[in-house]
XYZ file of C-alpha atoms in Angstrom:
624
model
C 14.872 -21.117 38.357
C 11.892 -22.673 36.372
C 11.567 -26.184 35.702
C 12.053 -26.944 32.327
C 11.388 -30.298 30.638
C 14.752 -30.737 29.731
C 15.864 -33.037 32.580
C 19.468 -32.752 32.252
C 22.727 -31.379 31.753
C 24.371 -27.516 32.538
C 21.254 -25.349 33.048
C 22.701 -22.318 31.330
C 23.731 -21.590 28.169
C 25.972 -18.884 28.638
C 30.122 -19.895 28.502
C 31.294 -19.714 32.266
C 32.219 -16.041 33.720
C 35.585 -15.355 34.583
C 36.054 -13.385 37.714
C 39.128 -11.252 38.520
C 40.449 -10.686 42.148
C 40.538 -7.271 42.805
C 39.846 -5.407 46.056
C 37.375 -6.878 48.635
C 34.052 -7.217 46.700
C 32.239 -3.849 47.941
C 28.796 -4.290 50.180
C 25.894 -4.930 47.613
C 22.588 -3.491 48.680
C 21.430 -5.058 51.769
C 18.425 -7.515 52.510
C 15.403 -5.643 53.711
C 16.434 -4.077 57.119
C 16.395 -5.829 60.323
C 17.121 -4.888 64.052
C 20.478 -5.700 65.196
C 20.680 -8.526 67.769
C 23.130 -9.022 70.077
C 26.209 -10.379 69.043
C 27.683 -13.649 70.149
C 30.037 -13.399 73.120
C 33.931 -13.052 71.931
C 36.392 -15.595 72.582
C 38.565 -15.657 75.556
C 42.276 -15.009 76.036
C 44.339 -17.773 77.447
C 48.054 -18.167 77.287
C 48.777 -20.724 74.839
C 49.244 -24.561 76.215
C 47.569 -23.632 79.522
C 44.378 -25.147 80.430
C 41.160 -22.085 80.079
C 40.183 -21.066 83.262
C 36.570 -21.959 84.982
C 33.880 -20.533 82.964
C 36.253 -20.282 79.329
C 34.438 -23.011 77.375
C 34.036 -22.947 73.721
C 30.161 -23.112 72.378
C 28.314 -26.336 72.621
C 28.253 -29.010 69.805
C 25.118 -29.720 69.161
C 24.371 -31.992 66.129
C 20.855 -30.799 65.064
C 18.998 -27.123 65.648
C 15.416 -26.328 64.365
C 14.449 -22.676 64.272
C 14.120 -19.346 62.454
C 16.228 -16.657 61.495
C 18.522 -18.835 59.797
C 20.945 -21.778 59.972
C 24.770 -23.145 60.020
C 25.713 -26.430 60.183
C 29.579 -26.830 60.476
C 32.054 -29.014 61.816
C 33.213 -26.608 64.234
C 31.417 -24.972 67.123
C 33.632 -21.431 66.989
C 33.055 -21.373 63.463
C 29.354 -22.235 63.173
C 28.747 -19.281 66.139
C 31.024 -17.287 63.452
C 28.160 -16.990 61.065
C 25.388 -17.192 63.697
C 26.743 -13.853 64.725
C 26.759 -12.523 61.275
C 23.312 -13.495 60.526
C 22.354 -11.765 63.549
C 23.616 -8.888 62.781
C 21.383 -8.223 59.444
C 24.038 -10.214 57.553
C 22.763 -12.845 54.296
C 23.774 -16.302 53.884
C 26.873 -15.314 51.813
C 28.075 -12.757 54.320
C 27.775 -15.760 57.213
C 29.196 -18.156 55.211
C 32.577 -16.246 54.354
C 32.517 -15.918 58.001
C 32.032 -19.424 59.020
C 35.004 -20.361 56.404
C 37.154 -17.817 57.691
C 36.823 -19.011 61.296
C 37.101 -22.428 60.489
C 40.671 -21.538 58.634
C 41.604 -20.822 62.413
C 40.081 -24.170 64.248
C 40.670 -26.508 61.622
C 43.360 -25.230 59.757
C 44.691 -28.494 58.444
C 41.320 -28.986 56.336
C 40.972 -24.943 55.169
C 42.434 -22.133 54.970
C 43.707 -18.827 52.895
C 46.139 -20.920 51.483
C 43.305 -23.276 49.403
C 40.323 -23.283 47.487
C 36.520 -25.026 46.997
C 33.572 -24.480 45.431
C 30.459 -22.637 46.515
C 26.594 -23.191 45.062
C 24.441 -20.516 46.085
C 20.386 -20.355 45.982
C 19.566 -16.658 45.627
C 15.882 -16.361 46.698
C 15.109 -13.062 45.100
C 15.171 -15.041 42.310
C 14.894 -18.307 43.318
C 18.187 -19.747 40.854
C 21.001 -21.421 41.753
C 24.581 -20.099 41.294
C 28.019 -21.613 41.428
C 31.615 -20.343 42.001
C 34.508 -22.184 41.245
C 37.450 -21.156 43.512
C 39.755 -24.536 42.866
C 43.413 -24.020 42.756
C 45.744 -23.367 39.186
C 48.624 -25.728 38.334
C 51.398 -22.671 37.812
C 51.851 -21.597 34.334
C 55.087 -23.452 33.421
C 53.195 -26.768 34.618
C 53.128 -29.775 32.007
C 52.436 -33.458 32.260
C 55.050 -34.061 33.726
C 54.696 -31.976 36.711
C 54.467 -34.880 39.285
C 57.084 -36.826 37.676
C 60.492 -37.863 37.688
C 62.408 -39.525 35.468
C 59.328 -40.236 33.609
C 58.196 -42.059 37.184
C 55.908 -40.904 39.054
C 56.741 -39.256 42.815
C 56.280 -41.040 45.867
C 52.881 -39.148 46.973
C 54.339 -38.516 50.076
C 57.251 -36.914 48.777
C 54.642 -34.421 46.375
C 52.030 -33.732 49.057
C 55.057 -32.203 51.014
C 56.699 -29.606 48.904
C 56.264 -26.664 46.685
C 55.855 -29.302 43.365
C 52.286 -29.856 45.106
C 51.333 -26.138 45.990
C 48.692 -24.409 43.217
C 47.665 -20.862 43.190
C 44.839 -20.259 46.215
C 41.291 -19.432 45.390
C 39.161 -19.099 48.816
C 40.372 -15.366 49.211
C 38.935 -15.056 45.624
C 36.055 -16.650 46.395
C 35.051 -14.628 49.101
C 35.447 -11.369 46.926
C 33.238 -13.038 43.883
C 30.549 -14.216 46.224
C 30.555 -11.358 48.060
C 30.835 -9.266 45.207
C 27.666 -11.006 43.589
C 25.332 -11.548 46.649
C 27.308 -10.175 49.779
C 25.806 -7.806 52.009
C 28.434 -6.584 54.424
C 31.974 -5.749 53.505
C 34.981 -8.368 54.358
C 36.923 -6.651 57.409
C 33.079 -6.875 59.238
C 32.854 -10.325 57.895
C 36.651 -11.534 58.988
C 36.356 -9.648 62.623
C 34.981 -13.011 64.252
C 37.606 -15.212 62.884
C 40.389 -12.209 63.584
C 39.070 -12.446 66.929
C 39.462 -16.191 67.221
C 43.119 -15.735 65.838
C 43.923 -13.664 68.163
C 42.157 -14.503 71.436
C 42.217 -18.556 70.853
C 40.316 -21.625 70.308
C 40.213 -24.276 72.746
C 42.078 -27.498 71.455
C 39.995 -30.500 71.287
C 40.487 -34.488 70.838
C 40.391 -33.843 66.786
C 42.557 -31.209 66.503
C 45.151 -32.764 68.736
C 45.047 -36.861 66.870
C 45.557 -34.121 63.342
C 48.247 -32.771 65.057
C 49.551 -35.590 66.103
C 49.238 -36.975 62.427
C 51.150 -34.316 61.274
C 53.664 -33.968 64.007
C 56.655 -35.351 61.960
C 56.286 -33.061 58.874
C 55.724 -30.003 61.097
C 58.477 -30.393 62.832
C 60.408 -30.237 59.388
C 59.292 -26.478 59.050
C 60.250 -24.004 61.882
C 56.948 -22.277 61.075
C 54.738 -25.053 61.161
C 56.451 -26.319 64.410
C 56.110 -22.457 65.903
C 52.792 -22.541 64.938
C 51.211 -26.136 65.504
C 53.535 -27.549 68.051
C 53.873 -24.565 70.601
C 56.510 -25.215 73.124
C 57.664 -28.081 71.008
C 54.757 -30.330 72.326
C 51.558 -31.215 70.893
C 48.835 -28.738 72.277
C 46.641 -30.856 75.176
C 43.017 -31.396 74.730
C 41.245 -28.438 76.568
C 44.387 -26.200 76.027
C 43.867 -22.753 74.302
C 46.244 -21.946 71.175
C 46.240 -18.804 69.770
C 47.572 -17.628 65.394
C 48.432 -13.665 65.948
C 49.832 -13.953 62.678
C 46.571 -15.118 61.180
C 44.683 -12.638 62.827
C 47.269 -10.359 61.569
C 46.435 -11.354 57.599
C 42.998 -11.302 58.439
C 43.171 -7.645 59.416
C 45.290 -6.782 55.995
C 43.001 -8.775 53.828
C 39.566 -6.867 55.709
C 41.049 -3.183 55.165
C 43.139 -3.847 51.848
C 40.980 -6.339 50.239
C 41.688 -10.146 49.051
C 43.664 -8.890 46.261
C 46.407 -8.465 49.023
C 47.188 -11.894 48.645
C 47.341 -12.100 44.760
C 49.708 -9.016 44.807
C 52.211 -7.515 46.919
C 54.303 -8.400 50.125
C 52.070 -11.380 50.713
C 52.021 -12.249 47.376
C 55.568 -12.502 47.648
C 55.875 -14.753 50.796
C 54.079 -17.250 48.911
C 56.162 -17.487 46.088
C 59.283 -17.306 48.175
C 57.848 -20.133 50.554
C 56.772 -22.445 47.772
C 60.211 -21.947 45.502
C 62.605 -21.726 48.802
C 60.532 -24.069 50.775
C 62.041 -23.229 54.602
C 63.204 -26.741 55.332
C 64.412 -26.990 59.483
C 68.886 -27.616 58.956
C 69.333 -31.216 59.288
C 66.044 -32.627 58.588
C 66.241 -35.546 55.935
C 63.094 -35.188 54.319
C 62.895 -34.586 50.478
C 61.281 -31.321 49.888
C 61.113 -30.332 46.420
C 60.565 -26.433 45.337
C 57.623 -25.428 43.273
C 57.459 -23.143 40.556
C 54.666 -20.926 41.093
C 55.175 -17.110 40.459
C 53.867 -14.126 41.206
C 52.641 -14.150 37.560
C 49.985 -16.952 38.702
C 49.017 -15.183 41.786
C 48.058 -11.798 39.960
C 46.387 -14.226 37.236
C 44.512 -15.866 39.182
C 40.592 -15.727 38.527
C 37.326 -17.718 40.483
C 34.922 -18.978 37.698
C 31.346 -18.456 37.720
C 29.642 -21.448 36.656
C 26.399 -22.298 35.685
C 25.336 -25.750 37.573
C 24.198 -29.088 37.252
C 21.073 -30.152 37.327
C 19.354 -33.512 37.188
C 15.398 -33.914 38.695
C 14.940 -36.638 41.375
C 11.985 -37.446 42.632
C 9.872 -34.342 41.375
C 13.017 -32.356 42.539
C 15.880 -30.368 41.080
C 19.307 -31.624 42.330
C 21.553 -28.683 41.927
C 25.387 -29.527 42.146
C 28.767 -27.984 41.156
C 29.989 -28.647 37.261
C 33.501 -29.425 36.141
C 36.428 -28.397 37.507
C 35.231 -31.140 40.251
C 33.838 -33.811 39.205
C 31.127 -33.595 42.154
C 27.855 -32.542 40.088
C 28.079 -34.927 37.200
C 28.922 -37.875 39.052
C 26.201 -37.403 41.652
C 23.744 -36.287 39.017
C 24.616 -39.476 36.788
C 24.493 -42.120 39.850
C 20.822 -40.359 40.971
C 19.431 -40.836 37.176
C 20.776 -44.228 37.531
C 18.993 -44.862 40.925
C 16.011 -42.996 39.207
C 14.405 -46.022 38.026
C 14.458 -47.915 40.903
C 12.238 -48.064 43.977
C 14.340 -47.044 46.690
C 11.872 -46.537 49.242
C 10.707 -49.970 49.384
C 13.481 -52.057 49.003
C 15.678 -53.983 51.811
C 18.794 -52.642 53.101
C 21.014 -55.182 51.085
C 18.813 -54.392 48.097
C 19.202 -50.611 48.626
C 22.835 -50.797 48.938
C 23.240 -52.708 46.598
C 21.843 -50.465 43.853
C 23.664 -47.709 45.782
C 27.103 -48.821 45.552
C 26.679 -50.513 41.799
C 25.191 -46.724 40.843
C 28.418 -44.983 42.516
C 30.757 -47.954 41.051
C 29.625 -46.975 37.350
C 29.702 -43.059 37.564
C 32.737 -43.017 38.427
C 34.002 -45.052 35.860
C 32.090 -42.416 33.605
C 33.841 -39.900 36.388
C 37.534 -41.181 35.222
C 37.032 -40.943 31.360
C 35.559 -38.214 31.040
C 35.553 -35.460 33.686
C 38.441 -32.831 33.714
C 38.842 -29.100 33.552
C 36.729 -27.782 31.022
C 39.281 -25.193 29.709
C 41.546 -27.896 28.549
C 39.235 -30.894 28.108
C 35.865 -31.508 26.403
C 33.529 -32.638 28.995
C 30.436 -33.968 27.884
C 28.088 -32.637 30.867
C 24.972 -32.739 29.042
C 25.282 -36.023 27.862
C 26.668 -37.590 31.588
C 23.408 -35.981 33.432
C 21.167 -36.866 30.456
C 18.565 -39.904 31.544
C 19.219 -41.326 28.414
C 22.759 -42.395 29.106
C 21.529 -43.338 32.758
C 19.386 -45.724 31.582
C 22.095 -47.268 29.364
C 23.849 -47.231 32.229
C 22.159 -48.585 34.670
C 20.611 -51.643 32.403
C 23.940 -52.970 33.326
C 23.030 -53.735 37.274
C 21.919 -56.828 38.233
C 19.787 -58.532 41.222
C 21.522 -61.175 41.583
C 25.268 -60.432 40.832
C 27.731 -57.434 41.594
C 29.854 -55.879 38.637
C 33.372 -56.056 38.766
C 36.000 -52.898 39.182
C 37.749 -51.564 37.527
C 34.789 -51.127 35.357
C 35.144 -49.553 31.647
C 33.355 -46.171 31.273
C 30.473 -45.455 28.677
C 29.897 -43.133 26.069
C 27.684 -40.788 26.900
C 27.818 -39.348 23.624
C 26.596 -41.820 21.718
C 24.454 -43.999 24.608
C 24.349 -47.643 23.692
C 22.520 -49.651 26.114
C 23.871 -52.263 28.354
C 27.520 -51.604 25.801
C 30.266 -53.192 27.835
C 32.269 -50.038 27.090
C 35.820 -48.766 26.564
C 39.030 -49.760 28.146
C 38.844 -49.780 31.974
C 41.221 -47.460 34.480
C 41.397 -47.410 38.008
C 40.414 -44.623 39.952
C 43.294 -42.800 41.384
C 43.859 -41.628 44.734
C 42.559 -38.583 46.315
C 43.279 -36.813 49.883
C 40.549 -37.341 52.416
C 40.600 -34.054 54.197
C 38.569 -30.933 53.500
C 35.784 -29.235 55.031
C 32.550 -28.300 54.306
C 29.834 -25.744 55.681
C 25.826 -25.357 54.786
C 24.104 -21.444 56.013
C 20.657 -20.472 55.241
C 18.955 -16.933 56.125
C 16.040 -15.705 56.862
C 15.295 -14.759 53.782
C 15.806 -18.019 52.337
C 19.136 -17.606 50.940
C 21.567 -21.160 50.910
C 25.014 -21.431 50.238
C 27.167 -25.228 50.016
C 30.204 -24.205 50.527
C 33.260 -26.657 50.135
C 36.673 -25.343 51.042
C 40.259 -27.380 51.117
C 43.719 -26.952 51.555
C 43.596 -31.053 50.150
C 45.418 -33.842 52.453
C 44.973 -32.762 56.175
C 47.693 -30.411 56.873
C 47.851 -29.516 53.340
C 51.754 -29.419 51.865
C 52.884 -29.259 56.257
C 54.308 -25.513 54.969
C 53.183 -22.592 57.084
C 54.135 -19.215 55.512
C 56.405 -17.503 57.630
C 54.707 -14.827 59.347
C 51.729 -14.924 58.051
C 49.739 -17.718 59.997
C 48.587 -20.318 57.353
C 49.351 -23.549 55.576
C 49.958 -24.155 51.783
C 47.517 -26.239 49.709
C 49.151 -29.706 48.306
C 46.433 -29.210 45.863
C 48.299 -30.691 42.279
C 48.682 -33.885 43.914
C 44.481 -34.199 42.762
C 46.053 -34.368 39.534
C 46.741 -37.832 37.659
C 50.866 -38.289 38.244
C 50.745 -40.787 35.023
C 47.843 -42.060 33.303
C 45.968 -43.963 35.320
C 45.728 -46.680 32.285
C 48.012 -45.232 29.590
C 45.534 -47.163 26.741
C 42.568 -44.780 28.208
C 43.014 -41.136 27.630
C 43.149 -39.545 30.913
C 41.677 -35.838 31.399
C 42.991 -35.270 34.794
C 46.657 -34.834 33.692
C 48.311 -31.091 34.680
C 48.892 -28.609 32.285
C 49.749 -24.886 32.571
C 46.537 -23.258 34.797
C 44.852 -26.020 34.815
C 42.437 -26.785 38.134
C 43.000 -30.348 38.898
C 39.902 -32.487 38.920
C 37.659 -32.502 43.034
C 35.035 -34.829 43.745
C 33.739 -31.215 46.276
C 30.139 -31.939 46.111
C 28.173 -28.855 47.450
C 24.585 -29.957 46.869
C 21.502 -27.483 46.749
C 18.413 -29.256 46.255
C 14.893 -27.304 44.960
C 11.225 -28.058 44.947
C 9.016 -27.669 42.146
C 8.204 -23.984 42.961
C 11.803 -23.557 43.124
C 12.378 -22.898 46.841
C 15.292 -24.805 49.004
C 14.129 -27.951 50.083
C 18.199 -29.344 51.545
C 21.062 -28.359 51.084
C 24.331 -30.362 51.799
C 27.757 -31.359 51.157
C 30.642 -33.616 52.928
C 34.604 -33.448 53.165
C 36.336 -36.780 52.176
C 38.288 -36.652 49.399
C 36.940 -38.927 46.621
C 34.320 -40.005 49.551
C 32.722 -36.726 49.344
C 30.733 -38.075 46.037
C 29.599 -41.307 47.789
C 28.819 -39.455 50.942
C 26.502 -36.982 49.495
C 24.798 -39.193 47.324
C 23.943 -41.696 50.584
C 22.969 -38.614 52.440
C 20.684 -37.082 49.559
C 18.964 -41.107 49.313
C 18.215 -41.330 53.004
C 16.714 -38.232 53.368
C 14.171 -38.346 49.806
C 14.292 -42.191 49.107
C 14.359 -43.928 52.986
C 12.549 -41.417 54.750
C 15.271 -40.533 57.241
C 15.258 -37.183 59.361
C 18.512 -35.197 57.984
C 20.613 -36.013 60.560
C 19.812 -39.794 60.864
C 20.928 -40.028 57.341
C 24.167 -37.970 57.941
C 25.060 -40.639 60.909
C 23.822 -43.779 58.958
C 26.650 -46.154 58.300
C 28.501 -45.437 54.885
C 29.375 -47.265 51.914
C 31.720 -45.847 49.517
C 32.242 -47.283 45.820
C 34.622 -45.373 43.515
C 35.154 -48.388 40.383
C 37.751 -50.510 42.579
C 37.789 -53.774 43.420
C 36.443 -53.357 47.067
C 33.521 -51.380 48.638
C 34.342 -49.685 51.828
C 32.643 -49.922 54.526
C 31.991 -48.330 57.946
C 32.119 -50.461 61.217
C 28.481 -50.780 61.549
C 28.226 -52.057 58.618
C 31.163 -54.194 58.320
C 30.027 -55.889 61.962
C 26.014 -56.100 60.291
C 24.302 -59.062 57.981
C 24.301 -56.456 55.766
C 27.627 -57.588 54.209
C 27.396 -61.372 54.028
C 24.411 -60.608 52.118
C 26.116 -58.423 49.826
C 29.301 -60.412 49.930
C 26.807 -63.450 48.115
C 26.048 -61.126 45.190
C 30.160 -60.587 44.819
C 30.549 -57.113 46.467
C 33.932 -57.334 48.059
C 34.632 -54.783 50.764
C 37.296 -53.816 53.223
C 36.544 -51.116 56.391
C 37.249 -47.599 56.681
C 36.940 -46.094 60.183
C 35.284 -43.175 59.049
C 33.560 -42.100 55.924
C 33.076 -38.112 54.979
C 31.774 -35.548 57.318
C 28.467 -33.975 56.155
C 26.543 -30.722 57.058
C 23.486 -29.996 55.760
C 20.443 -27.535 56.427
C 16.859 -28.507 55.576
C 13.469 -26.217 54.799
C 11.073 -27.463 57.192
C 7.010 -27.077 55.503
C 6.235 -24.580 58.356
C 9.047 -22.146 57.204
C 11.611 -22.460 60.126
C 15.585 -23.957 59.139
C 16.803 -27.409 60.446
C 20.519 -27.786 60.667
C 22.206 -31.082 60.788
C 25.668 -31.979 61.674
C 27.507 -35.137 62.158
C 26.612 -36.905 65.739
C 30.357 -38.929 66.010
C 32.366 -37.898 62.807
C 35.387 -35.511 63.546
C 34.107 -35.593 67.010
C 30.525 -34.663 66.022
C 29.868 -31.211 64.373
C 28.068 -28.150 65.207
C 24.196 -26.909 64.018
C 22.889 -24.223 65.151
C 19.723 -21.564 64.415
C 19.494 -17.684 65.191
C 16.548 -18.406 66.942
C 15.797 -22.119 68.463
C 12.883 -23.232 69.341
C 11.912 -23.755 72.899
């Protein structure tokens, strides 16, 4: 994409293209022909809850890879070798990364899945412009503001993460078909085989699986099929056990010869609906489970959105992220203008954070206003990413003295520096658990690809039979107002995606090649994750996967700052704490992947080193 000297704002024109789910998006011509390699080694059979036998081990967690041939960075070994195998087999960076998503709905099913959505950005390199596809959930038709209410008070969130109420219509089967569709090389049942395989043969259970299980023990035992399923034998799988999801493996098979659109109409399409409006409670348990309404109406209606993306310029770079429905693009974009002015390179650590966390502390307060789904609210994009409103923005910081939270948003349509704004509200919260995944090719193809089922373990419903868990996806909408004096554009509505802070992050030189590309899980994190990440790599200096395992800070416009052990233990916070940052600790802070373009041509991948148990990079062909 050329670099224009507009420096802001939705880089296309055009309205956003609706997408329909049809049959698996057919093979589009392939990338210039290459020899087949070998492919990597299936997984094993074990019988479930039974320790693997000498020489069964899963691939290697590694957290960094330099090569050529192409990259994935995951969090999951199985499903990082996923997309290694598809790359090596002549398949593009949109054929691995449906792969890599689909095998990671089998080894971390309680972050992804069939049963949610996310957001991809894609870098074609034919081309060189970026491309985004919105595949975030639908409130069902008959949804109003009041979905998440009762009595005119809001529900207990735990009560409306676990029930139908909180279910919306899947995209990720949709967004495989439109990205395939678009840039896909290979059909689906080719690109599904390694994560059928993985259904059917197993995984091997390690100590993050088992502490999500563990979590999560009490709801799935509330659901015969999420007990069956997650809880085999009735105990929680041990670390270094094998468990095995035939009836995944058995969807995945119907969805590679029948297409996606086998889950937006027809038998499965049914089992949905009848799960979320019957939800199959275990006799006797006392939990509250409410039904949902969602029909099979919404699940033929159902359509991805291609959207054009953000764009702000950092640094002599373009920062590429996703636009409204999530609130990821504009809210990195606006913090990054704001950090624009500043030298970030030179300051101190306090100094740097401090800038950091006041820049994240006023987007979002920007974020909370004004950021919604653009088919029922009027976002204004241009005006959020434009440096003009940064800068009116960020005249507000100060050396010497923290602002407070909940901070009132701007208007960023009519910029008035240093304006003490509107009415403040407080940023609501937001489930912690998704997943993310970063591929590259050889050709020089990227795709940030996001995916979520929302709180880990999604709604705790398995489908019966069919080998997958239910979003709890509506619960990212507002319940109430979060200040009923301040309009809020996150309520639900009939359709409506609620608002994501997914952050898939493609960054560009000034010849328009791939210079990183990144994103995080974390809920409302993911925004403060990515834009610590994307800082320590262009403004500190750091190698890509120093800055994914620096310590994290995470500002959303409350009245604390978290903060990560190291830096909670570090003089790092007294000195912040004497400016009036407050802060409490959070064990853990996102979970980021990211693949870099090194200047002599060949991929880095970067995972986390401790996160999640540390996550997986790998490269078709590593150096020696």
């Amino acid at each position: 994409m050329r670099r224009s000297a507009v420096r802001y704002g939705v880089v296309a024109a055009a309205a956003a293209t609706v997408l329909s789910v049809g049959a698996a998006g057919p093979p589009r011509t392939a990338p210039p022909a290459a020899p087949a390699a070998p492919a990597a080694p299936a997984a094993r059979a074990v019988p479930v809850g039974h320790a693997p036998p000498a020489g069964h081990a899963p691939p290697v967690k590694v957290p960094v890879a330099v090569g050529h041939g192409g990259a994935v960075a995951s969090v999951d070994a199985d499903a990082s070798a996923a997309g290694i195998e598809v790359l090596r087999r002549g398949g593009n960076a949109v054929d691995a990364a449906v792969a890599v998503a689909a095998a990671l709905g089998v080894t971390e099913p309680y972050s992804a899945g069939i049963g949610g959505g996310g957001y991809l950005v894609h870098y074609d390199a034919r081309s060189r412009t970026v491309h985004t596809v919105d595949g975030r959930e639908t409130a069902p038709a008959s949804a109003d503001a009041a979905l998440l209410t009762e009595n005119g008070a809001p529900l207990p969130f735990e009560e409306a993460m676990t029930s139908g109420r909180s279910v919306g219509t899947p995209g990720t089967p949709a967004t495989w078909a439109t990205a395939l569709g678009a840039w896909g090389s290979k059909p689906l049942g080719e690109l599904l085989a390694p994560a059928e395989r993985l259904a059917r043969e197993g995984f091997t259970v390690d100590a993050t699986y088992r502490a999500q299980t563990a979590a999560n023990e009490a709801r799935f035992r509330d659901f015969p099929a999420s007990a069956a399923l997650f809880l085999p034998g009735g105990r929680l799988p041990e670390v270094g056990s094998v468990v095995t999801n035939p009836d995944l493996a058995r969807t995945y098979a119907t969805l590679g010869e029948q297409g996606v659109g086998a889950l937006y109409r027809g038998p499965l399409a049914r089992d949905i609906v009848r799960t979320v409006r019957t939800p199959p409670v275990r006799e006797g348990a006392g939990r509250v489970v409410r039904a949902g309404d969602l029909t099979e109406r919404d699940l033929a209606a159902y359509r991805t959105v291609r959207r054009a993306p953000t764009k702000v310029a950092y640094r002599g770079l373009d920062v590429y992220g996703m636009a409204p429905s999530s609130s990821g693009g504009t809210t990195v974009g606006e913090a990054l203008n704001i950090l624009e002015t500043t030298d970030l390179s030179a300051a101190p650590e306090t100094g740097y954070l401090h800038r950091f966390i006041e820049a994240s502390r006023i987007a979002f307060a920007d974020r909370g206003r004004w950021v919604g789904d653009p088919a029922f609210e009027p976002v204004p994009v241009r005006g959020l990413l434009s440096q003009r409103y940064a800068d009116s923005r960020a005249c507000l910081i100060r050396d010497d003295a923290a602002l407070g939270s909940p901070l009132a948003p701007g208007d960023p349509r009519d910029p008035v520096p240093c304006a003490p704004g509107g009415t403040a509200a407080p940023t609501p919260y937001e489930g912690e658990n998704t997943t993310h995944l970063t591929v590259a090719d050889r050709w020089g193809n990227v795709v940030a690809y996001t995916l979520t089922i929302e709180s880990t373990g999604g709604s705790g419903i398995t489908v019966p039979g069919r080998g997958f868990l239910l979003n709890n996806e509506l619960t990212d909408f507002s319940f109430v107002p979060a200040n009923p004096a301040v309009h809020d554009p996150n309520l639900p509505g009939p359709g409506k995606r609620p608002r994501s802070s997914i952050s898939p992050t493609i960054v560009l030189d000034r010849h328009d090649r791939p210079v990183l590309a990144l994103g995080s899980p974390g809920g409302a994190t993911i925004v403060t994750t990515v834009l610590q990440t994307l800082t320590g790599v262009l403004d500190r200096g750091l190698p890509l996967v120093d800055a994914i395992a620096a310590p994290r800070a995470s500002q959303r416009n409350q009245a604390t700052t978290e903060l990560e052990p190291a830096l909670w233990n570090s003089p790092v916070r007294p000195a912040l704490e004497a400016l009036g940052h407050a802060f409490r600790q959070n064990a853990e802070i996102g979970a980021a992947t990211g693949v870099q373009r090194l200047p002599d041509g060949r991929w880095l991948a970067a995972a986390e080193t401790a996160r999640r148990g540390g996550g997986s990079a790998m490269v078709v062909r590593p150096d020696r």
